[in-house]
Coordinates of C-alpha atoms and ligand atoms in Angstrom, one line a residue:
M820 CA -77.4 40.1 153.0
K821 CA -74.3 38.1 152.3
K822 CA -74.5 34.4 152.8
S823 CA -72.4 32.8 155.5
Y824 CA -69.9 30.0 154.8
E825 CA -72.1 27.6 156.7
Q826 CA -75.0 28.4 154.3
L827 CA -73.1 27.3 151.2
R828 CA -74.5 24.2 149.6
S829 CA -71.0 22.7 149.4
H830 CA -70.6 23.1 153.2
R831 CA -72.7 19.9 153.5
W832 CA -70.0 18.0 151.6
F833 CA -66.8 19.7 152.9
G834 CA -67.7 21.4 156.2
A835 CA -69.3 18.6 158.2
N836 CA -67.4 16.6 160.8
D837 CA -68.3 13.1 159.8
M838 CA -66.9 10.1 157.9
R839 CA -68.4 11.2 154.5
S840 CA -66.9 14.6 154.7
F841 CA -63.5 13.0 155.5
G842 CA -63.9 11.2 152.2
H843 CA -64.9 14.4 150.3
R844 CA -62.0 16.4 151.7
S845 CA -59.4 13.6 151.3
R846 CA -60.4 13.0 147.7
T847 CA -60.2 16.7 146.9
K848 CA -56.7 16.6 148.4
Q849 CA -56.0 13.6 146.1
M850 CA -56.2 16.1 143.2
G851 CA -53.4 18.1 144.8
Y852 CA -55.5 20.8 146.5
A853 CA -54.8 21.9 150.0
L854 CA -57.7 22.4 152.5
E855 CA -57.4 26.2 152.2
D856 CA -57.9 25.9 148.4
F857 CA -61.5 24.8 148.7
Q858 CA -62.9 24.8 152.3
G859 CA -65.1 27.7 153.0
K860 CA -65.1 28.8 149.4
P861 CA -68.0 28.8 146.9
V862 CA -67.5 25.8 144.6
I863 CA -68.2 27.0 141.1
A864 CA -69.0 24.5 138.4
I865 CA -67.9 25.3 134.9
V866 CA -70.2 23.3 132.7
N867 CA -68.3 22.9 129.5
T868 CA -69.8 21.7 126.2
W869 CA -66.4 21.3 124.6
S870 CA -65.8 18.2 122.5
D871 CA -63.7 17.3 119.4
L872 CA -67.0 17.2 117.5
A873 CA -68.3 20.5 118.8
T874 CA -66.7 22.7 116.2
C875 CA -68.2 25.9 117.4
H876 CA -66.7 25.4 120.8
S877 CA -63.1 24.5 119.8
H878 CA -61.8 27.4 122.0
F879 CA -63.6 26.3 125.1
R880 CA -60.7 24.4 126.8
T881 CA -58.8 27.7 126.9
R882 CA -61.9 29.7 127.9
A883 CA -62.6 27.3 130.8
E884 CA -59.1 28.1 132.1
E885 CA -59.9 31.8 131.8
V886 CA -63.1 31.3 133.7
K887 CA -61.2 29.4 136.4
R888 CA -58.8 32.3 136.7
G889 CA -61.7 34.6 137.6
V890 CA -63.1 32.2 140.1
W891 CA -59.8 31.9 141.9
Q892 CA -59.3 35.7 141.9
A893 CA -62.7 36.1 143.6
G894 CA -62.0 33.5 146.2
G895 CA -64.0 30.6 144.8
F896 CA -63.0 27.0 144.0
P897 CA -63.5 26.2 140.3
V898 CA -64.4 22.7 139.0
E899 CA -64.9 21.9 135.3
L900 CA -67.7 19.5 134.5
P901 CA -67.9 18.3 130.9
A902 CA -71.4 18.0 129.5
M903 CA -72.8 16.6 126.2
S904 CA -71.7 18.9 123.4
V905 CA -75.0 18.7 121.3
S906 CA -73.2 20.1 118.2
E907 CA -75.3 21.2 115.3
T908 CA -72.6 20.1 112.9
Y909 CA -72.8 16.3 113.0
M910 CA -75.7 15.0 115.1
K911 CA -78.4 13.0 113.3
P912 CA -81.3 12.9 113.0
S913 CA -81.2 16.2 114.8
P914 CA -79.4 17.8 117.8
M915 CA -82.9 18.9 118.9
L916 CA -83.5 15.3 119.9
Y917 CA -80.8 15.9 122.6
R918 CA -81.5 19.4 123.8
N919 CA -83.6 18.0 126.7
F920 CA -80.8 15.4 127.3
L921 CA -78.4 18.3 127.9
A922 CA -80.9 20.0 130.1
M923 CA -81.4 16.9 132.3
E924 CA -77.6 16.4 132.4
T925 CA -76.9 19.9 133.5
E926 CA -79.6 19.9 136.2
E927 CA -78.4 16.5 137.6
L928 CA -74.7 17.4 137.4
L929 CA -75.4 20.4 139.6
R930 CA -77.8 18.7 141.9
S931 CA -75.8 15.6 142.7
Q932 CA -72.5 17.3 143.5
P933 CA -71.2 20.0 145.9
I934 CA -71.9 23.0 143.6
D935 CA -72.7 26.5 144.8
G936 CA -72.8 28.4 141.5
V937 CA -72.2 27.7 137.9
V938 CA -70.8 29.2 134.7
L939 CA -72.5 27.6 131.7
M940 CA -70.4 27.4 128.5
G941 CA -72.4 27.0 125.3
G942 CA -73.2 28.7 122.1
C943 CA -73.9 26.2 119.3
D944 CA -77.7 26.3 118.8
K945 CA -79.2 23.8 121.3
T946 CA -76.5 24.2 123.9
T947 CA -77.9 27.6 125.0
P948 CA -81.4 26.5 125.7
G949 CA -80.3 23.0 127.0
L950 CA -77.9 24.5 129.5
L951 CA -80.2 27.2 130.6
M952 CA -83.2 24.9 131.0
G953 CA -81.2 22.7 133.3
A954 CA -79.8 25.7 135.3
I955 CA -83.3 27.3 135.7
S956 CA -84.7 24.1 137.1
M957 CA -81.7 23.7 139.5
N958 CA -81.9 27.4 140.4
L959 CA -78.3 27.9 141.6
P960 CA -76.5 31.2 141.0
S961 CA -75.7 30.9 137.3
I962 CA -74.1 32.9 134.5
Y963 CA -74.3 31.9 130.8
F964 CA -71.0 32.4 129.0
P965 CA -71.7 32.4 125.2
A966 CA -69.1 31.0 122.8
G967 CA -69.2 34.1 120.6
P968 CA -69.6 34.1 116.8
M969 CA -66.9 33.1 114.4
L970 CA -65.3 35.6 112.0
R971 CA -66.8 36.5 108.7
G972 CA -66.4 33.9 106.0
N973 CA -64.4 34.8 102.9
W974 CA -64.4 33.5 99.4
N975 CA -62.8 35.3 96.4
G976 CA -63.2 38.6 98.2
K977 CA -66.9 37.9 98.9
V978 CA -68.2 37.7 102.5
L979 CA -69.7 34.3 103.3
G980 CA -72.3 33.7 106.0
S981 CA -72.7 30.4 107.8
G982 CA -75.6 28.4 106.5
S983 CA -77.3 31.2 104.6
D984 CA -74.6 31.2 101.8
V985 CA -74.4 27.4 101.8
W986 CA -78.1 27.2 100.9
K987 CA -77.7 30.1 98.4
Y988 CA -74.7 28.8 96.6
W989 CA -75.9 25.2 96.7
A990 CA -79.0 26.3 94.7
E991 CA -76.7 28.1 92.3
K992 CA -74.6 24.9 92.0
K993 CA -77.7 22.9 91.2
A994 CA -78.7 25.5 88.7
G995 CA -75.3 25.0 87.0
N996 CA -73.9 28.4 87.9
I997 CA -71.1 27.3 90.3
S998 CA -68.3 24.9 89.5
D999 CA -67.1 22.1 91.7
C1000 CA -63.8 23.9 92.1
E1001 CA -65.5 27.1 93.3
W1002 CA -67.7 25.1 95.7
S1003 CA -64.5 23.5 97.1
E1004 CA -62.9 26.9 97.6
M1005 CA -66.0 28.0 99.6
E1006 CA -65.5 25.0 101.8
D1007 CA -62.1 26.4 102.8
G1008 CA -63.4 29.9 103.5
I1009 CA -66.8 29.7 105.2
A1010 CA -65.8 28.6 108.7
R1011 CA -62.3 30.0 109.4
S1012 CA -62.2 30.5 113.2
P1013 CA -63.6 29.0 116.4
G1014 CA -67.1 30.3 117.3
H1015 CA -70.7 29.6 116.5
C1016 CA -72.4 30.5 113.2
M1017 CA -72.0 34.2 112.5
T1018 CA -75.3 34.9 110.8
M1019 CA -78.3 35.8 112.9
G1020 CA -79.0 32.1 113.1
T1021 CA -80.3 30.2 116.1
A1022 CA -76.9 30.4 117.9
S1023 CA -76.7 34.2 117.7
T1024 CA -80.4 34.5 118.4
M1025 CA -80.3 32.4 121.5
T1026 CA -77.2 34.0 123.0
A1027 CA -78.8 37.4 122.4
I1028 CA -81.9 36.1 124.2
A1029 CA -79.8 34.8 127.1
E1030 CA -78.3 38.2 127.5
T1031 CA -81.6 40.0 127.3
L1032 CA -83.1 37.7 129.8
G1033 CA -80.4 38.8 132.2
L1034 CA -78.6 35.5 132.3
S1035 CA -75.3 36.6 130.7
L1036 CA -73.1 39.6 131.6
P1037 CA -74.0 42.7 129.5
G1038 CA -72.3 42.7 126.2
A1039 CA -71.2 39.0 126.4
S1040 CA -73.2 37.6 123.5
S1041 CA -71.8 39.8 120.7
I1042 CA -68.1 39.4 121.2
P1043 CA -66.5 37.3 118.4
A1044 CA -65.0 34.1 119.8
V1045 CA -61.4 34.9 118.9
D1046 CA -61.4 38.5 120.2
A1047 CA -59.3 39.1 123.3
N1048 CA -62.4 40.7 124.9
H1049 CA -63.9 37.2 124.8
S1050 CA -61.2 35.9 127.1
R1051 CA -61.6 38.8 129.4
M1052 CA -65.3 38.2 129.5
A1053 CA -64.7 34.6 130.5
T1054 CA -62.6 35.7 133.5
Q1055 CA -65.2 38.3 134.4
C1056 CA -67.9 35.6 134.5
G1057 CA -65.7 33.6 136.9
R1058 CA -65.3 36.5 139.2
R1059 CA -68.9 37.6 139.1
V1060 CA -70.4 34.2 139.7
V1061 CA -68.6 33.9 143.1
E1062 CA -70.1 37.2 144.1
M1063 CA -73.5 35.9 143.0
V1064 CA -73.2 32.9 145.3
W1065 CA -72.6 35.2 148.3
E1066 CA -75.5 37.4 147.2
D1067 CA -77.7 34.3 146.5
L1068 CA -78.7 35.8 143.1
K1069 CA -80.5 32.9 141.4
P1070 CA -82.3 32.5 138.0
S1071 CA -85.6 32.7 139.9
D1072 CA -84.6 36.2 141.1
I1073 CA -84.0 37.3 137.5
L1074 CA -86.6 35.6 135.3
T1075 CA -90.0 37.2 135.2
V1076 CA -92.8 37.6 132.7
E1077 CA -91.2 41.0 131.9
S1078 CA -87.8 39.6 131.2
F1079 CA -89.3 37.0 128.8
E1080 CA -91.2 39.8 127.1
N1081 CA -87.9 41.7 126.7
A1082 CA -86.4 38.6 125.2
I1083 CA -89.2 38.2 122.7
T1084 CA -88.8 41.9 121.8
A1085 CA -85.1 41.5 121.3
D1086 CA -85.7 38.4 119.2
M1087 CA -88.0 40.4 116.9
A1088 CA -85.7 43.4 116.7
I1089 CA -82.7 41.2 115.7
G1090 CA -84.8 39.2 113.1
G1091 CA -84.0 36.1 115.2
S1092 CA -84.4 32.5 114.3
T1093 CA -87.8 30.8 114.3
N1094 CA -86.3 28.2 116.6
A1095 CA -86.2 30.8 119.3
I1096 CA -89.9 30.5 119.8
I1097 CA -89.7 26.8 120.7
H1098 CA -86.7 27.4 123.1
L1099 CA -88.2 30.5 124.7
V1100 CA -91.5 28.6 125.4
A1101 CA -89.4 25.8 127.0
L1102 CA -87.2 28.1 129.0
A1103 CA -90.3 30.0 130.3
G1104 CA -91.9 26.7 131.2
R1105 CA -88.9 25.9 133.4
A1106 CA -89.4 29.2 135.2
G1107 CA -93.1 28.5 135.7
I1108 CA -94.2 31.0 133.1
N1109 CA -96.6 30.1 130.3
L1110 CA -95.7 31.8 127.0
D1111 CA -98.5 31.6 124.4
L1112 CA -97.5 31.8 120.7
K1113 CA -99.9 34.8 120.3
K1114 CA -97.6 36.8 122.6
F1115 CA -94.8 36.4 120.0
D1116 CA -97.0 37.6 117.3
D1117 CA -98.3 40.6 119.3
I1118 CA -94.8 41.7 120.2
S1119 CA -93.6 41.1 116.6
Q1120 CA -96.3 43.4 115.2
H1121 CA -95.1 46.5 117.1
T1122 CA -91.3 45.8 117.1
P1123 CA -89.2 47.1 114.2
M1124 CA -86.5 44.7 113.0
I1125 CA -83.4 46.9 113.2
A1126 CA -80.5 44.5 113.0
N1127 CA -79.4 44.4 109.3
L1128 CA -78.0 40.9 109.6
R1129 CA -78.2 37.8 107.4
P1130 CA -80.3 35.9 106.6
S1131 CA -82.9 38.7 106.7
G1132 CA -80.4 41.5 106.1
E1133 CA -76.9 42.1 104.8
Y1134 CA -74.2 41.9 107.5
L1135 CA -72.7 39.4 109.9
M1136 CA -72.2 39.2 113.7
E1137 CA -68.6 40.5 113.5
D1138 CA -70.1 43.7 111.9
F1139 CA -72.8 43.7 114.6
Y1140 CA -70.1 43.7 117.3
Y1141 CA -68.2 46.6 115.7
A1142 CA -71.5 48.5 115.4
G1143 CA -72.0 48.3 119.2
G1144 CA -73.5 44.8 119.6
L1145 CA -76.7 43.8 121.4
R1146 CA -76.5 46.5 124.1
A1147 CA -76.4 49.2 121.4
L1148 CA -79.4 47.6 119.6
L1149 CA -81.4 47.3 122.9
S1150 CA -80.6 50.9 123.7
K1151 CA -82.4 51.9 120.4
I1152 CA -85.6 50.2 121.5
K1153 CA -85.6 51.1 125.1
D1154 CA -89.2 52.3 124.9
L1155 CA -90.3 48.8 124.1
L1156 CA -88.4 47.2 127.0
K1157 CA -89.1 46.8 130.7
L1158 CA -85.8 48.4 131.9
D1159 CA -86.1 47.4 135.6
T1160 CA -85.6 43.7 135.0
K1161 CA -82.5 42.2 136.7
T1162 CA -79.4 40.8 135.2
V1163 CA -76.6 38.6 136.5
S1164 CA -74.4 41.7 136.7
G1165 CA -76.4 43.0 139.6
E1166 CA -77.5 46.0 137.5
T1167 CA -81.0 46.3 135.9
L1168 CA -81.3 45.9 132.1
G1169 CA -81.7 49.7 131.8
E1170 CA -78.6 50.4 133.9
S1171 CA -76.6 48.0 131.7
L1172 CA -77.6 49.9 128.6
A1173 CA -76.6 53.4 129.9
T1174 CA -73.3 53.6 128.1
A1175 CA -74.3 51.7 125.0
R1176 CA -74.2 53.4 121.6
V1177 CA -74.5 52.5 117.9
T1178 CA -71.4 53.2 115.8
N1179 CA -72.8 52.1 112.5
D1180 CA -76.4 53.0 111.5
E1181 CA -76.3 50.7 108.5
V1182 CA -75.8 47.5 110.6
I1183 CA -78.0 48.6 113.5
R1184 CA -80.6 50.7 111.9
P1185 CA -82.5 53.5 113.7
P1186 CA -86.1 52.4 114.6
G1187 CA -87.2 55.1 112.1
N1188 CA -85.4 53.4 109.3
P1189 CA -85.8 49.7 110.1
V1190 CA -85.0 46.6 107.9
S1191 CA -88.6 45.7 108.5
L1192 CA -91.4 47.6 110.2
S1193 CA -92.5 44.6 112.2
G1194 CA -90.5 41.8 113.8
G1195 CA -89.0 38.8 112.2
T1196 CA -91.6 36.1 113.0
A1197 CA -95.3 35.7 112.4
V1198 CA -97.5 33.1 114.0
L1199 CA -100.2 31.5 111.8
Y1200 CA -103.4 29.6 112.6
G1201 CA -106.0 27.8 110.6
N1202 CA -107.5 24.4 109.9
L1203 CA -104.0 23.2 108.9
A1204 CA -102.4 24.4 112.1
P1205 CA -105.0 24.5 114.9
D1206 CA -102.2 24.9 117.5
G1207 CA -100.1 27.3 115.4
A1208 CA -97.3 27.5 112.9
V1209 CA -94.6 30.1 112.3
I1210 CA -93.0 31.8 109.4
K1211 CA -90.2 34.3 109.0
P1212 CA -91.7 36.8 106.6
T1213 CA -88.6 39.0 106.5
A1214 CA -86.6 36.1 104.9
A1215 CA -89.2 35.3 102.3
E1216 CA -90.0 36.7 98.8
P1217 CA -92.8 39.2 99.6
R1218 CA -94.9 38.0 96.6
L1219 CA -95.4 34.7 98.4
L1220 CA -96.7 36.0 101.7
Q1221 CA -100.3 35.9 100.3
H1222 CA -100.4 32.8 98.1
K1223 CA -102.8 30.0 97.1
G1224 CA -101.5 27.0 95.4
P1225 CA -101.9 23.2 94.9
A1226 CA -100.0 20.9 97.3
V1227 CA -97.2 18.6 96.3
V1228 CA -96.9 16.2 99.2
F1229 CA -93.9 14.3 100.5
A1230 CA -94.6 11.6 103.1
D1231 CA -91.3 12.0 104.8
Y1232 CA -87.7 13.2 104.3
N1233 CA -86.6 10.1 102.4
D1234 CA -89.6 10.6 100.0
L1235 CA -88.6 14.2 99.6
S1236 CA -84.9 13.4 98.8
A1237 CA -85.9 10.7 96.3
R1238 CA -88.4 12.8 94.3
I1239 CA -87.7 16.5 94.6
D1240 CA -85.4 16.6 91.6
D1241 CA -87.3 14.1 89.5
E1242 CA -87.8 15.8 86.2
N1243 CA -91.3 14.3 86.0
L1244 CA -92.5 15.7 89.4
M1245 CA -95.8 17.6 88.8
V1246 CA -94.7 20.9 90.3
D1247 CA -94.4 24.5 89.2
E1248 CA -93.6 27.8 90.9
N1249 CA -97.2 28.1 92.2
S1250 CA -97.2 24.7 93.9
V1251 CA -97.0 24.5 97.7
L1252 CA -94.4 21.9 98.8
V1253 CA -95.6 19.9 101.9
L1254 CA -93.4 17.7 104.0
Q1255 CA -95.0 15.4 106.5
N1256 CA -93.6 13.4 109.4
A1257 CA -90.8 15.8 110.3
G1258 CA -92.1 17.0 113.7
P1259 CA -90.9 16.3 117.3
L1260 CA -92.0 12.7 117.1
G1261 CA -92.1 12.2 113.4
G1262 CA -88.6 13.4 112.5
P1263 CA -87.8 12.3 115.1
G1264 CA -86.4 15.4 116.9
M1265 CA -88.0 17.9 114.6
P1266 CA -85.0 18.3 112.3
E1267 CA -84.2 21.4 110.4
W1268 CA -85.8 20.1 107.2
G1269 CA -88.3 22.9 106.8
M1270 CA -86.5 24.8 104.1
L1271 CA -87.5 22.2 101.5
P1272 CA -85.2 22.4 98.5
I1273 CA -86.6 24.0 95.3
P1274 CA -86.8 21.4 92.6
S1275 CA -83.8 21.5 90.2
K1276 CA -86.0 22.0 87.2
L1277 CA -87.4 25.2 88.7
L1278 CA -84.0 26.4 89.9
R1279 CA -82.9 26.2 86.3
R1280 CA -85.8 28.4 85.4
G1281 CA -84.7 31.0 87.9
I1282 CA -87.2 30.2 90.7
R1283 CA -85.5 30.7 94.1
D1284 CA -88.4 30.7 96.5
M1285 CA -91.7 28.8 96.9
V1286 CA -94.2 28.3 99.7
R1287 CA -93.2 25.3 101.7
I1288 CA -95.0 23.8 104.7
S1289 CA -93.9 21.3 107.3
D1290 CA -94.0 20.3 111.0
A1291 CA -90.1 20.6 110.9
R1292 CA -87.9 23.4 112.1
M1293 CA -85.6 25.4 109.9
S1294 CA -82.1 26.5 110.5
G1295 CA -81.9 30.0 111.7
T1296 CA -79.5 30.7 108.9
A1297 CA -82.1 29.5 106.3
Y1298 CA -84.6 31.6 104.4
G1299 CA -87.6 31.4 102.1
A1300 CA -91.4 31.3 102.4
C1301 CA -91.2 28.3 104.8
V1302 CA -94.1 27.6 107.1
L1303 CA -92.7 25.7 110.1
H1304 CA -93.6 24.0 113.4
V1305 CA -97.1 23.1 112.2
S1306 CA -98.8 21.9 115.4
P1307 CA -100.1 19.3 116.1
E1308 CA -97.6 17.4 113.9
S1309 CA -98.6 14.9 111.2
F1310 CA -97.0 11.9 112.9
I1311 CA -99.7 12.0 115.6
G1312 CA -102.5 12.6 113.1
G1313 CA -102.5 16.4 112.9
P1314 CA -104.2 18.0 109.9
L1315 CA -100.9 18.1 108.0
A1316 CA -101.1 14.3 107.8
L1317 CA -104.4 14.6 105.8
V1318 CA -103.0 16.8 102.9
R1319 CA -103.0 15.1 99.5
D1320 CA -101.4 16.1 96.2
G1321 CA -103.4 18.8 94.5
D1322 CA -105.2 20.1 97.6
L1323 CA -105.5 23.8 97.5
I1324 CA -103.6 25.5 100.4
E1325 CA -103.9 29.2 101.3
L1326 CA -101.1 31.1 103.1
D1327 CA -102.0 34.7 104.1
V1328 CA -99.3 36.1 106.4
P1329 CA -100.9 39.6 106.9
A1330 CA -104.1 37.8 108.1
R1331 CA -102.0 35.2 110.0
K1332 CA -103.9 32.4 108.2
L1333 CA -103.0 28.9 107.0
E1334 CA -105.9 27.1 105.4
L1335 CA -106.4 23.8 103.7
H1336 CA -109.3 24.2 101.2
V1337 CA -110.8 20.7 101.5
S1338 CA -114.3 20.1 102.7
E1339 CA -114.9 19.0 106.3
N1340 CA -116.6 15.8 105.1
E1341 CA -113.6 14.8 103.0
L1342 CA -111.2 15.6 105.8
A1343 CA -113.3 13.5 108.2
D1344 CA -113.1 10.6 105.8
R1345 CA -109.3 11.0 105.5
R1346 CA -109.0 11.2 109.3
A1347 CA -111.0 8.0 109.7
N1348 CA -108.6 6.2 107.3
W1349 CA -105.4 7.6 108.7
K1350 CA -103.1 5.0 110.3
P1351 CA -100.3 5.9 112.7
S1352 CA -96.7 4.9 111.9
P1353 CA -94.9 2.6 114.4
P1354 CA -92.7 4.5 116.9
H1355 CA -89.1 5.2 115.9
Y1356 CA -87.5 3.8 119.1
A1357 CA -88.1 0.7 121.1
R1358 CA -85.5 1.5 123.8
G1359 CA -83.1 4.0 125.2
F1360 CA -83.2 7.7 125.2
G1361 CA -85.2 7.8 122.0
A1362 CA -88.0 5.9 123.8
L1363 CA -87.9 8.2 126.8
Y1364 CA -88.0 11.2 124.4
A1365 CA -91.0 9.8 122.5
A1366 CA -92.9 9.1 125.8
H1367 CA -92.4 12.6 127.2
V1368 CA -91.8 15.2 124.5
T1369 CA -94.4 17.9 124.0
Q1370 CA -95.5 19.5 120.7
A1371 CA -93.9 22.5 119.2
H1372 CA -96.2 25.1 120.6
K1373 CA -95.4 23.7 124.1
G1374 CA -91.7 24.1 123.5
C1375 CA -90.8 20.4 122.9
D1376 CA -89.7 20.1 126.6
F1377 CA -90.4 16.8 128.4
D1378 CA -93.7 17.0 130.3
L1379 CA -91.9 15.6 133.3
L1380 CA -89.3 18.4 133.3
Q1381 CA -91.7 21.3 133.0
A1382 CA -92.2 23.4 136.1
G1383 CA -93.3 21.5 139.2
P1384 CA -92.2 21.3 142.8
A1385 CA -88.4 21.5 143.2
T1386 CA -86.7 18.2 143.3
A1387 CA -85.3 17.5 146.8
E1388 CA -81.6 18.0 147.5
P1389 CA -79.7 14.7 147.8
E1390 CA -79.4 13.3 151.3
I1391 CA -76.2 14.2 153.2
H1392 CA -75.2 10.6 153.7
Ligands
LIG2330 FE1 -72.8 25.6 115.8 FE2 -74.1 26.8 113.6 S1 -73.1 24.8 113.7 S2 -73.9 27.4 115.7

């Protein structure tokens, strides 16, 4: 049943007959609006993560205007609210430190102001989960509008993919196979339009997940940022969110265990970023749903990876869009999805896939001819990761998926940087590189350091992959036999902190095993002698983060933000 005007949340600000409402109305008129522009209309927030340092969102000021156009058309009143951009490009030590900051900001922006519905504008890695976590907790009618991928990179007639080709060609440069001049030419060609990274990195993974969850309009996540269809999608989001306010269609009406299972299935079929696991656990937590890491592994084992996209495959997001995009991909694995889950469009997921079709079988493979028979992520357990660790087997050299080798341990990132290219480092291709103190608290912020560089002396010998283990994350555009998210992390005394040079480590991906072959007695001795490092922050957001962040297998959300009773609405006066 359609909501009445008096039931709008914003009515409490604009509709009452009291002194405060006089202030709210007169100050809205101060901006040049007449009463009929806003009174009685749903107030739609456009939460915009644009900034001059959010390179993936450089088109967002124009897109925000296009969203507004749709809101006006549908009889709403649009208001643009800037939010922290959390850009992957520049933030140190890691934008992951600030994902929860954006989530808090989004939730409180909406709660404290006269907002009835929201269009969330993000795309660069952490912005998707950050915006959605806040919106789920606030639970107003919400549409996620993804930034869209940038165009393919180009260098000397070769197609370049964000991140993936940076790692690849940097290794070649270190091996002496690429000149400074060629490296500089690549710099000109790898990011040549607005939009987020165009490999199947974290950004493309998370926007695909948002769409599969039902939180974006069907088809939205695959449109390249500079395609005119992207502008039209912006306007469509503006129109639709106004209808959603009247229908009172909220995230809690859309998000279910089944919609999260669909999202995990999509993640596996696209060969999504390992980061998606952390973000999905956090998103589900906000919806009051507990996602165990084992569920990811179960779904992975019976989901074929059919998106032939880098870093696990060959193509890029622009090709994916021309091949039919996410809807086409989902239509190929319908039998693995719960098709009656709801979407913001008002249709079910199944209805939204009805007209989808694949136009290029090489980019979106048939399930009978997948890129990989199982999904893109495996979850490992063992005495080195009692609460789990993850690996992306499809992006690793297959010979390393069952490997036993001696550890070469780096105490932290600075130690790694200082010694990895030392010609005297005792390391060979069978070694297992271990990085400690790179987790949620140790990094801090669990930076994307998990693709430890291959030592230069091994690069020169043609080695391009080795087993690497850390409590860090890895860029979704990265690749290699990298075991990530080891939990609990070393900074709080997890078993990773106890590894010493020369210890034998066994990785067995088919058996889902990660074992440190050191006797229990020896480990007990090391544990007794282990000393915690001092905290990184004495004050500010860093101290708040350190006091409340959860471990990787819990999604790294703040304990105080995970599902609980709804926060009360602000008082009227
Ligand atoms: Fe923004 Fe990669 S830097 S998505």
